[in-house]
Amino acid sequence: MAKHKKDSGKKISDYFDEDPNRVNELALSWESFYVDYSKNLLDKETIDLLISMAHEAGLEKAIKSYFEGENINETENRAVLHTALRQLNPASIEIHGDDILPKIELVKKQMFDFADQVISGDWKGYTGKAIRHIVNIGIGGSDLGPAMVTEALAFYGNHLDVTFVSNVEGDHVEEVIKKIDPETTLFIIVSKSFTTQETLSNANTLRKWFLNQAPESAISNHFIAVSTHLKMVTQFGISEENIFPMNDWVGGRFSLWSTVGLSICLAIGPKHFEDLLSGAGKMDQHFRTADFHENIPVILALITVWYNNFWEVETEAIIPYSQYLRSLPAYLQQAIMESNGKGVDRNGEVVKYQTGNIIWGASGTNAQHAFFQLMHQGTKMIPADFIGFAKPLHQGNDHQDKLMSNFFAQTQALMQGKNAEAVRKELSNQGISAEKIEALVPFKVFEGNRPTNTIFIEQLTPNNLGALIAMYEHRIFVQGVIWNIFSYDQWGVELGKQLANNILKDFEEEALGHHDPSTRKLIQHYKKFRN
Ligand code: G6Q
């Protein structure tokens, strides 16, 4: 883009000097969100050009196909309709001639009724005690979303204690076992495919442990499943009335809105879960209807494309100034990197440009004491999203102003930096000798000019969290359209699974000649310890 070349020497502060109205032009207010994207290396003209690019890429039509249930997940021949689960004014959507709305409503009712029973204590364990612990057994999309949201909305939680077990590592499940009581624990096996090694191993181990203490008949009080594969679940020993179905048009990493979110619904109750859905539904509406210039997911997506493809920046940090959202970066790592980490375009051609960027982050202010050094003075440009909430959930302490001052100061510092002159002045005011000052100056200078978005929200409520997550989901979608890649498959996770299955068999074999020398040696080394 000629614009990139033309402006490449400009600083963010130059843009502010040029346009006194910049802060109003490059900010969006929507519901209780205020998104300030003025601290970026771009101006209105850049945004206009990026929006033209989005039009050229056919974004309007793509959005329509997404919400109307076309099979946009082409390589798996599926629609992508997690948005159908959170419509504000539910409208029927047909997939292959079937209206999916009645089924959505029915399953939601099944989920809410069940949650009410468990929360109220009407659902009893096999010895007549109410449930106290929930163990969600799942991995990837069947774990990260529910775990992140349950943690994020802990303030709205009830007496139920929800634990997540995901890793196939036996130590993970053993640590969970230490904390639970078979009489008062409900296990939810969440697996869309019901073939996932980690989930089935953990489910089998937990069932075995449970049956060491309880009769077989107790399974129906304590084991619930969420899956598309009802037959496989019944074969596992879970009766049909304990199965919550899901659909193949809900992708794993976008499934927290479905029955996969059962553990969230148990943790916060149906009312808050409904609020979470409606917040996402509102963001869906915004995304579908707002002009691209006013459209938060579109603008943020284009800013990422700007840095990724024109500035050749590889990573993006996500810094929520809320300890409740400490797992948001890990959740978004999957959502974003599994979706857009693709090197082949929609025609099957190897792309000649950069696609999905690397996502990482941690909660602020903790992150300030960890990796912010590199963001401020390192050699890499790291665009970052700063997410903060104006009102705390707990009142009656004096922390909020301190938190917010840090929240604002960091994006200011990243943009403004500190020049040599300011450093000299500061050191000389401290009475330091001129010689010492000159020796210190290079280390104390901040170059600044480091871009950030500020996503500032009134309060962390289920509604706002729903909207925030949906905002990122649509940002992913827009980027996939611009990069002309398929965002909703994940073939890249398959090869490792296949090879792991081969290696698992080979632990019993003597002949390992078919492995490469490094892997062969590693397996031999392992076998030495194992035997
Ligand atoms: C997400 C992925 C993946 C999936 C897990 C668990 O989009 O598809 O993370 O969620 O592999 O799969 P199951 O739910 O089928 O066990």
Coordinates of C-alpha atoms and ligand atoms in Angstrom, one line a residue:
M1 CA 0.0 0.0 0.0
A2 CA 1.5 3.3 -1.1
K3 CA 0.1 4.8 2.1
H4 CA 2.3 2.6 4.2
K5 CA 5.4 3.8 2.3
K6 CA 4.4 7.4 2.5
D7 CA 3.7 7.3 6.3
S8 CA 6.4 4.9 7.4
G9 CA 8.5 7.6 9.0
K10 CA 5.6 9.1 10.9
K11 CA 5.1 8.7 14.6
I12 CA 1.8 8.2 16.4
S13 CA 2.4 11.5 18.1
D14 CA 2.8 13.2 14.7
Y15 CA -0.7 12.0 13.8
F16 CA -2.0 13.6 16.9
D17 CA -0.3 16.8 16.1
E18 CA -1.7 16.8 12.6
D19 CA -5.3 16.2 13.6
P20 CA -6.7 17.7 16.8
N21 CA -9.9 15.7 16.3
R22 CA -8.1 12.4 16.0
V23 CA -9.2 11.0 19.4
N24 CA -12.8 11.4 18.4
E25 CA -12.4 10.1 14.9
L26 CA -10.4 7.0 15.9
A27 CA -12.6 5.8 18.7
L28 CA -15.9 3.9 18.8
S29 CA -18.6 3.9 21.4
W30 CA -21.0 1.0 21.5
E31 CA -23.3 -0.1 24.4
S32 CA -20.9 0.2 27.4
F33 CA -17.8 -0.3 25.2
Y34 CA -15.4 2.5 24.4
V35 CA -12.8 1.4 21.9
D36 CA -9.9 3.9 21.4
Y37 CA -7.7 3.0 18.4
S38 CA -6.1 6.4 18.1
K39 CA -2.8 5.2 19.6
N40 CA -2.0 3.4 16.3
L41 CA 0.3 4.0 13.4
L42 CA -2.4 5.0 11.1
D43 CA -4.9 7.7 10.3
K44 CA -8.4 8.0 8.9
E45 CA -7.2 7.7 5.4
T46 CA -5.5 4.4 6.3
I47 CA -8.7 3.1 7.7
D48 CA -10.6 4.2 4.6
L49 CA -8.1 2.3 2.4
L50 CA -8.3 -0.8 4.6
I51 CA -12.1 -0.7 4.5
S52 CA -12.0 -0.5 0.7
M53 CA -9.8 -3.6 0.8
A54 CA -12.4 -5.3 2.9
H55 CA -15.1 -4.4 0.4
E56 CA -13.0 -5.7 -2.4
A57 CA -12.5 -9.0 -0.5
G58 CA -16.3 -9.3 -0.4
L59 CA -16.7 -8.9 3.3
E60 CA -20.5 -7.9 3.2
K61 CA -21.4 -11.0 1.3
A62 CA -19.2 -13.2 3.5
I63 CA -20.9 -11.9 6.6
K64 CA -24.3 -12.7 5.1
S65 CA -23.1 -16.3 4.3
Y66 CA -21.7 -16.7 7.8
F67 CA -24.9 -15.8 9.6
E68 CA -27.3 -17.5 7.2
G69 CA -25.7 -20.9 7.7
E70 CA -23.9 -21.5 4.4
N71 CA -21.3 -24.2 4.5
I72 CA -18.4 -21.7 5.0
N73 CA -16.4 -24.4 6.7
E74 CA -15.8 -25.9 3.3
T75 CA -13.1 -28.4 4.0
E76 CA -15.3 -30.0 6.6
N77 CA -18.5 -29.3 4.6
R78 CA -20.2 -27.5 7.6
A79 CA -22.0 -24.3 8.4
V80 CA -20.5 -22.1 11.2
L81 CA -23.5 -21.2 13.3
H82 CA -22.6 -20.7 16.9
T83 CA -24.2 -17.3 16.4
A84 CA -27.6 -19.1 16.0
L85 CA -27.4 -20.0 19.7
R86 CA -27.5 -16.4 20.9
Q87 CA -29.8 -14.6 18.6
L88 CA -31.6 -11.7 20.3
N89 CA -34.9 -12.2 18.4
P90 CA -34.6 -15.8 17.4
A91 CA -35.3 -16.3 13.8
S92 CA -35.4 -19.6 12.0
I93 CA -32.3 -20.7 10.2
E94 CA -32.5 -23.6 7.8
I95 CA -29.7 -26.0 7.3
H96 CA -30.2 -28.5 4.4
G97 CA -34.0 -27.7 4.6
D98 CA -34.3 -28.2 8.4
D99 CA -35.2 -25.3 10.7
I100 CA -32.7 -25.5 13.6
L101 CA -34.4 -23.0 15.9
P102 CA -36.9 -25.3 17.7
K103 CA -34.1 -27.8 18.5
I104 CA -31.9 -25.0 19.8
E105 CA -34.7 -23.8 22.1
L106 CA -35.4 -27.3 23.3
V107 CA -31.8 -28.2 24.1
K108 CA -31.4 -24.8 25.9
K109 CA -34.4 -25.6 28.1
Q110 CA -33.0 -29.1 28.8
M111 CA -29.7 -27.5 29.9
F112 CA -31.4 -24.8 32.0
D113 CA -33.7 -27.2 33.7
F114 CA -30.9 -29.5 34.5
A115 CA -28.7 -26.6 35.9
D116 CA -31.7 -25.5 38.1
Q117 CA -32.0 -28.9 39.5
V118 CA -28.3 -29.3 40.3
I119 CA -28.0 -25.7 41.8
S120 CA -31.1 -26.1 43.9
G121 CA -29.9 -29.4 45.3
D122 CA -32.9 -31.3 43.8
W123 CA -30.5 -33.4 41.8
K124 CA -29.0 -35.9 44.2
G125 CA -25.9 -38.0 44.2
Y126 CA -26.2 -41.8 44.8
T127 CA -26.2 -41.4 48.6
G128 CA -28.9 -38.7 48.6
K129 CA -26.5 -35.8 49.0
A130 CA -26.7 -32.7 46.8
I131 CA -23.9 -32.0 44.3
R132 CA -21.1 -29.7 45.4
H133 CA -18.4 -30.4 42.8
I134 CA -18.5 -30.3 39.0
V135 CA -15.7 -31.8 37.0
N136 CA -15.6 -30.8 33.3
I137 CA -13.7 -33.5 31.4
G138 CA -12.8 -32.1 27.9
I139 CA -9.9 -30.5 26.0
G140 CA -9.3 -27.7 23.5
G141 CA -12.6 -26.2 22.5
S142 CA -14.4 -28.4 25.1
D143 CA -12.3 -27.0 27.9
L144 CA -10.7 -23.6 27.2
G145 CA -13.9 -21.6 26.7
P146 CA -15.9 -23.0 29.6
A147 CA -12.8 -22.8 31.9
M148 CA -12.0 -19.2 30.9
V149 CA -15.6 -18.0 31.3
T150 CA -16.2 -19.9 34.5
E151 CA -13.1 -18.2 35.9
A152 CA -14.0 -14.8 34.4
L153 CA -17.5 -14.8 35.9
A154 CA -16.5 -16.3 39.3
F155 CA -18.0 -13.2 40.9
Y156 CA -21.4 -14.4 39.7
G157 CA -20.8 -18.0 40.8
N158 CA -22.9 -20.0 43.3
H159 CA -21.9 -22.7 45.8
L160 CA -20.8 -25.2 43.1
D161 CA -17.1 -25.7 42.8
V162 CA -16.2 -26.3 39.1
T163 CA -12.9 -28.0 38.2
F164 CA -11.5 -28.7 34.7
V165 CA -9.5 -31.7 33.7
S166 CA -8.1 -31.7 30.2
N167 CA -4.5 -33.0 29.9
V168 CA -3.9 -36.7 29.1
E169 CA -1.1 -36.5 31.7
G170 CA -2.2 -38.8 34.5
D171 CA -0.9 -36.4 37.2
H172 CA -3.6 -33.8 36.1
V173 CA -6.5 -36.2 36.7
E174 CA -4.9 -37.5 40.0
E175 CA -4.7 -34.0 41.3
V176 CA -8.4 -33.5 40.6
I177 CA -9.3 -36.8 42.3
K178 CA -7.6 -35.5 45.4
K179 CA -10.1 -32.7 45.7
I180 CA -13.4 -34.5 45.1
D181 CA -15.9 -36.7 46.9
P182 CA -17.7 -39.3 44.8
E183 CA -20.9 -38.8 46.7
T184 CA -21.2 -35.1 45.8
T185 CA -19.4 -34.8 42.4
L186 CA -20.9 -34.5 39.0
F187 CA -18.7 -35.4 36.0
I188 CA -19.5 -33.8 32.6
I189 CA -17.7 -35.4 29.7
V190 CA -17.6 -32.9 27.0
S191 CA -16.5 -34.2 23.6
K192 CA -18.0 -33.2 20.3
S193 CA -16.5 -36.2 18.6
F194 CA -16.4 -38.5 21.6
T195 CA -13.1 -39.9 20.2
T196 CA -10.6 -37.6 21.8
Q197 CA -7.8 -39.5 23.5
E198 CA -7.3 -37.1 26.4
T199 CA -11.0 -36.8 27.3
L200 CA -11.8 -40.5 27.0
S201 CA -8.7 -41.5 29.0
N202 CA -9.7 -39.0 31.8
A203 CA -13.3 -40.1 31.7
N204 CA -12.4 -43.7 32.0
T205 CA -10.0 -43.1 34.8
L206 CA -12.6 -41.0 36.7
R207 CA -15.3 -43.6 36.1
K208 CA -13.0 -46.4 37.4
W209 CA -12.2 -44.3 40.4
F210 CA -15.9 -43.6 41.0
L211 CA -16.9 -47.2 40.6
N212 CA -14.3 -48.2 43.2
Q213 CA -16.5 -46.5 45.7
A214 CA -20.0 -46.5 44.2
P215 CA -22.2 -49.0 42.5
E216 CA -22.7 -49.2 38.7
S217 CA -26.3 -47.8 39.2
A218 CA -24.8 -44.6 40.6
I219 CA -23.4 -43.7 37.1
S220 CA -26.7 -42.1 36.1
N221 CA -26.6 -39.6 39.0
H222 CA -23.0 -38.6 38.5
F223 CA -22.0 -38.8 34.8
I224 CA -23.3 -36.5 32.1
A225 CA -22.1 -36.1 28.6
V226 CA -22.1 -33.4 25.9
S227 CA -21.5 -34.7 22.4
T228 CA -22.8 -35.0 18.8
H229 CA -22.2 -38.8 19.0
L230 CA -25.0 -40.1 21.0
K231 CA -24.4 -43.7 20.2
M232 CA -20.8 -43.6 21.4
V233 CA -21.8 -41.9 24.6
T234 CA -24.4 -44.6 25.4
Q235 CA -21.7 -47.2 24.7
F236 CA -19.6 -45.5 27.3
G237 CA -22.5 -46.3 29.8
I238 CA -24.2 -42.9 30.0
S239 CA -28.0 -43.1 29.6
E240 CA -29.7 -41.1 26.9
E241 CA -31.5 -38.7 29.3
N242 CA -28.0 -37.7 30.6
I243 CA -26.8 -36.6 27.2
F244 CA -26.8 -33.0 26.1
P245 CA -26.5 -33.0 22.3
M246 CA -24.5 -30.5 20.2
N247 CA -24.3 -30.0 16.5
D248 CA -21.7 -30.2 13.9
W249 CA -22.4 -26.6 12.9
V250 CA -20.8 -25.4 16.2
G251 CA -17.0 -25.5 16.0
G252 CA -15.1 -26.6 19.1
R253 CA -13.4 -23.3 19.8
F254 CA -16.7 -21.4 19.3
S255 CA -18.8 -23.8 21.4
L256 CA -19.0 -22.2 24.8
W257 CA -22.4 -20.9 23.8
S258 CA -23.8 -24.4 23.3
T259 CA -24.2 -27.3 25.7
V260 CA -20.4 -27.3 25.9
G261 CA -21.1 -24.3 28.2
L262 CA -23.0 -26.6 30.6
S263 CA -20.3 -26.2 33.3
I264 CA -20.5 -22.4 32.9
C265 CA -24.3 -22.6 33.2
L266 CA -23.9 -24.7 36.4
A267 CA -21.3 -22.3 37.8
I268 CA -23.3 -19.1 37.3
G269 CA -26.9 -20.3 36.8
P270 CA -29.2 -20.0 33.7
K271 CA -30.0 -16.3 34.2
H272 CA -26.4 -15.2 34.0
F273 CA -25.7 -17.7 31.2
E274 CA -28.6 -16.1 29.3
D275 CA -27.0 -12.7 29.8
L276 CA -23.7 -14.0 28.4
L277 CA -25.6 -15.2 25.3
S278 CA -27.5 -12.0 24.9
G279 CA -24.3 -9.9 25.2
A280 CA -22.8 -12.0 22.4
G281 CA -26.1 -11.6 20.5
K282 CA -25.8 -7.8 20.7
M283 CA -22.3 -7.9 19.3
D284 CA -23.5 -10.1 16.5
Q285 CA -26.1 -7.5 15.6
H286 CA -23.6 -4.8 15.8
F287 CA -21.2 -6.7 13.5
R288 CA -23.9 -7.6 11.0
T289 CA -25.4 -4.1 10.8
A290 CA -22.9 -1.4 11.6
D291 CA -21.2 0.4 8.8
F292 CA -17.6 -0.8 8.6
H293 CA -16.3 2.6 9.8
E294 CA -18.3 2.1 13.0
N295 CA -17.9 -1.6 13.3
I296 CA -15.7 -2.7 16.2
P297 CA -14.7 -6.2 15.0
V298 CA -14.1 -4.9 11.5
I299 CA -11.9 -2.0 12.5
L300 CA -9.9 -4.1 15.0
A301 CA -9.5 -6.9 12.4
L302 CA -8.2 -4.3 9.8
I303 CA -5.8 -2.9 12.3
T304 CA -4.3 -6.4 12.8
V305 CA -4.1 -6.8 9.1
W306 CA -2.4 -3.4 8.8
Y307 CA 0.4 -4.5 11.2
N308 CA 0.6 -8.1 10.1
N309 CA 0.8 -7.5 6.4
F310 CA 2.2 -4.0 5.9
W311 CA 4.4 -3.6 9.0
E312 CA 5.4 -7.3 8.9
V313 CA 4.7 -7.5 12.6
E314 CA 4.4 -11.1 13.8
T315 CA 2.8 -11.0 17.2
E316 CA -0.1 -9.3 19.1
A317 CA -0.4 -9.1 22.8
I318 CA -3.7 -9.2 24.8
I319 CA -3.6 -7.6 28.2
P320 CA -6.7 -7.7 30.2
Y321 CA -6.5 -5.5 33.3
S322 CA -8.6 -7.9 35.3
Q323 CA -7.4 -10.9 37.2
Y324 CA -10.8 -12.6 36.3
L325 CA -9.7 -12.5 32.7
R326 CA -6.3 -14.0 33.3
S327 CA -7.1 -17.0 31.0
L328 CA -8.5 -14.8 28.2
P329 CA -5.1 -14.7 26.3
A330 CA -4.8 -18.5 26.4
Y331 CA -8.4 -18.8 25.2
L332 CA -7.9 -16.4 22.4
Q333 CA -4.6 -18.1 21.5
Q334 CA -6.7 -21.1 20.4
A335 CA -9.5 -19.1 18.9
I336 CA -7.2 -17.0 16.8
M337 CA -4.3 -19.2 16.1
E338 CA -6.2 -22.4 15.4
S339 CA -8.5 -20.4 13.1
N340 CA -6.1 -18.3 11.1
G341 CA -2.9 -20.2 11.4
K342 CA -3.2 -21.4 7.7
G343 CA -0.7 -21.3 4.9
V344 CA -3.0 -22.3 2.1
D345 CA -5.7 -20.1 0.6
R346 CA -9.2 -21.0 -0.3
N347 CA -8.1 -22.3 -3.7
G348 CA -5.6 -24.6 -2.1
E349 CA -2.7 -22.4 -3.2
V350 CA 0.2 -21.7 -0.8
V351 CA -0.2 -18.1 0.3
K352 CA 2.4 -15.5 -0.6
Y353 CA 1.6 -13.2 2.3
Q354 CA 1.4 -13.5 6.0
T355 CA -1.7 -14.9 7.7
G356 CA -2.5 -15.6 11.3
N357 CA -0.4 -13.8 13.9
I358 CA 1.0 -15.1 17.2
I359 CA -1.2 -14.3 20.1
W360 CA 0.0 -14.1 23.7
G361 CA -0.5 -12.1 26.8
A362 CA -1.3 -12.0 30.5
S363 CA -3.2 -9.9 32.9
G364 CA -2.2 -6.4 33.9
T365 CA -0.7 -5.2 36.1
N366 CA 1.1 -8.6 36.6
A367 CA 2.4 -8.4 33.0
Q368 CA 4.0 -5.0 33.7
H369 CA 6.3 -6.8 36.1
A370 CA 7.0 -9.6 33.6
F371 CA 7.4 -9.0 29.8
F372 CA 6.5 -5.3 29.5
Q373 CA 10.3 -4.5 29.4
L374 CA 10.5 -6.0 26.0
M375 CA 7.3 -4.2 24.8
H376 CA 8.8 -0.9 25.9
Q377 CA 12.4 -1.2 25.0
G378 CA 12.9 -4.3 23.0
T379 CA 13.6 -4.5 19.3
K380 CA 10.2 -5.8 18.3
M381 CA 7.0 -3.9 17.7
I382 CA 4.2 -5.6 19.5
P383 CA 0.7 -4.1 18.9
A384 CA -1.4 -4.8 22.0
D385 CA -5.0 -4.8 23.1
F386 CA -5.5 -3.3 26.5
I387 CA -8.8 -4.4 28.0
G388 CA -10.1 -2.7 31.1
F389 CA -13.3 -2.2 33.2
A390 CA -14.2 1.1 34.7
K391 CA -16.1 -0.3 37.7
P392 CA -14.7 -3.1 39.9
L393 CA -17.0 -5.9 41.0
H394 CA -16.1 -5.6 44.7
Q395 CA -16.6 -2.2 46.2
G396 CA -15.2 -0.8 49.3
N397 CA -11.4 -0.8 48.6
D398 CA -9.1 1.8 47.1
H399 CA -7.6 -0.3 44.4
Q400 CA -9.5 0.7 41.3
D401 CA -7.9 4.1 40.8
K402 CA -4.5 2.4 41.1
L403 CA -5.4 -0.2 38.6
M404 CA -6.9 2.3 36.1
S405 CA -3.9 4.7 36.4
N406 CA -1.7 1.8 35.3
F407 CA -4.1 0.8 32.6
F408 CA -3.9 4.3 31.1
A409 CA -0.3 5.0 31.8
Q410 CA 1.0 1.9 30.0
T411 CA -0.6 2.8 26.6
Q412 CA 0.5 6.3 27.1
A413 CA 4.1 5.3 27.9
L414 CA 4.2 2.9 24.9
M415 CA 3.1 5.6 22.6
Q416 CA 5.0 8.6 24.0
G417 CA 8.2 7.0 25.2
K418 CA 10.8 9.2 26.8
N419 CA 13.5 11.1 24.9
A420 CA 17.1 11.7 25.9
E421 CA 16.4 15.3 26.8
A422 CA 13.7 14.3 29.3
V423 CA 16.0 11.6 30.7
R424 CA 18.8 14.1 31.2
K425 CA 16.5 16.5 32.9
E426 CA 15.2 13.9 35.3
L427 CA 18.6 12.6 36.3
S428 CA 20.0 16.0 36.8
N429 CA 17.1 16.9 39.1
Q430 CA 18.2 13.9 41.1
G431 CA 21.7 15.5 41.5
I432 CA 23.5 12.9 39.4
S433 CA 26.8 14.0 37.8
A434 CA 26.9 15.0 34.2
E435 CA 29.3 12.1 33.3
K436 CA 27.1 9.5 35.0
I437 CA 24.0 11.0 33.3
E438 CA 25.6 10.6 29.8
A439 CA 26.5 7.0 30.6
L440 CA 22.9 6.2 31.7
V441 CA 20.9 8.1 29.0
P442 CA 20.9 5.3 26.3
F443 CA 19.5 2.8 28.8
K444 CA 16.8 5.1 30.1
V445 CA 15.4 6.3 26.8
F446 CA 12.1 4.9 25.6
E447 CA 11.6 5.1 21.9
G448 CA 7.8 5.0 22.2
N449 CA 5.7 4.9 19.1
R450 CA 4.4 1.4 20.1
P451 CA 0.8 0.9 19.1
T452 CA -2.1 -0.2 21.2
N453 CA -5.9 -0.5 21.2
T454 CA -7.8 0.3 24.4
I455 CA -11.0 -1.7 24.9
F456 CA -12.6 0.0 27.8
I457 CA -15.8 -1.4 29.2
E458 CA -18.0 -0.3 32.0
Q459 CA -17.9 -3.4 34.1
L460 CA -17.2 -7.1 33.8
T461 CA -20.7 -8.5 33.6
P462 CA -21.9 -11.7 31.8
N463 CA -23.4 -9.5 29.1
N464 CA -20.2 -7.5 28.5
L465 CA -18.1 -10.7 28.5
G466 CA -20.4 -12.3 26.0
A467 CA -20.0 -9.2 23.8
L468 CA -16.2 -9.1 24.2
I469 CA -15.7 -12.8 23.2
A470 CA -18.1 -12.3 20.2
M471 CA -16.1 -9.3 19.2
Y472 CA -12.9 -11.4 19.0
E473 CA -14.8 -14.2 17.1
H474 CA -15.9 -11.8 14.4
R475 CA -12.5 -10.2 14.2
I476 CA -11.1 -13.7 13.5
F477 CA -13.8 -14.1 10.8
V478 CA -12.9 -10.8 9.1
Q479 CA -9.2 -11.6 9.0
G480 CA -9.9 -15.0 7.5
V481 CA -11.9 -13.2 4.7
I482 CA -9.2 -10.7 4.0
W483 CA -6.5 -13.4 4.0
N484 CA -8.7 -15.6 1.8
I485 CA -8.2 -18.6 4.1
F486 CA -10.6 -21.1 5.8
S487 CA -10.8 -20.1 9.4
Y488 CA -13.0 -22.9 10.7
D489 CA -11.0 -26.1 10.1
Q490 CA -7.9 -27.2 12.0
W491 CA -6.2 -29.9 10.0
G492 CA -2.9 -28.8 11.4
V493 CA -3.6 -30.6 14.7
E494 CA -4.0 -34.0 13.1
L495 CA -0.5 -35.1 12.1
G496 CA 0.8 -35.1 15.7
K497 CA -2.2 -37.1 16.8
Q498 CA -1.5 -39.8 14.2
L499 CA 2.1 -40.0 15.0
A500 CA 1.4 -40.2 18.7
N501 CA -0.9 -43.2 18.0
N502 CA 1.9 -44.9 16.1
I503 CA 4.4 -44.2 18.8
L504 CA 2.1 -45.5 21.5
K505 CA 2.0 -48.9 19.8
D506 CA 5.7 -48.8 19.3
F507 CA 6.3 -48.7 23.1
E508 CA 5.6 -52.4 23.0
E509 CA 7.8 -53.1 19.9
E510 CA 11.5 -53.9 19.7
A511 CA 12.0 -52.7 16.2
L512 CA 12.0 -48.9 16.0
G513 CA 13.9 -48.6 12.7
H514 CA 11.0 -46.8 10.9
H515 CA 11.5 -43.7 13.2
D516 CA 13.9 -41.0 12.5
P517 CA 17.2 -41.3 14.6
S518 CA 16.3 -38.5 17.0
T519 CA 12.8 -39.9 17.8
R520 CA 14.1 -43.4 17.9
K521 CA 16.7 -42.5 20.5
L522 CA 14.1 -40.6 22.6
I523 CA 11.7 -43.6 22.6
Q524 CA 14.6 -45.9 23.6
H525 CA 15.5 -43.5 26.4
Y526 CA 11.9 -43.4 27.6
K527 CA 11.7 -47.2 27.5
K528 CA 14.7 -47.4 29.8
F529 CA 12.9 -45.5 32.5
R530 CA 9.6 -47.1 31.8
N531 CA 10.7 -50.7 32.2
Ligands
G6Q1 C1 -11.5 -26.6 18.3 C2 -10.9 -27.9 18.0 C3 -10.4 -28.7 19.2 C4 -11.5 -29.6 19.8 C5 -10.8 -30.6 20.7 C6 -11.8 -31.4 21.5 O1 -12.1 -25.9 17.5 O2 -11.8 -28.6 17.2 O3 -9.8 -27.9 20.1 O4 -12.4 -28.8 20.5 O5 -9.9 -31.3 20.0 O6 -12.5 -32.1 20.6 P1 -13.8 -32.9 21.1 O7 -14.8 -32.0 21.6 O8 -14.3 -33.6 19.9 O9 -13.3 -33.9 22.1

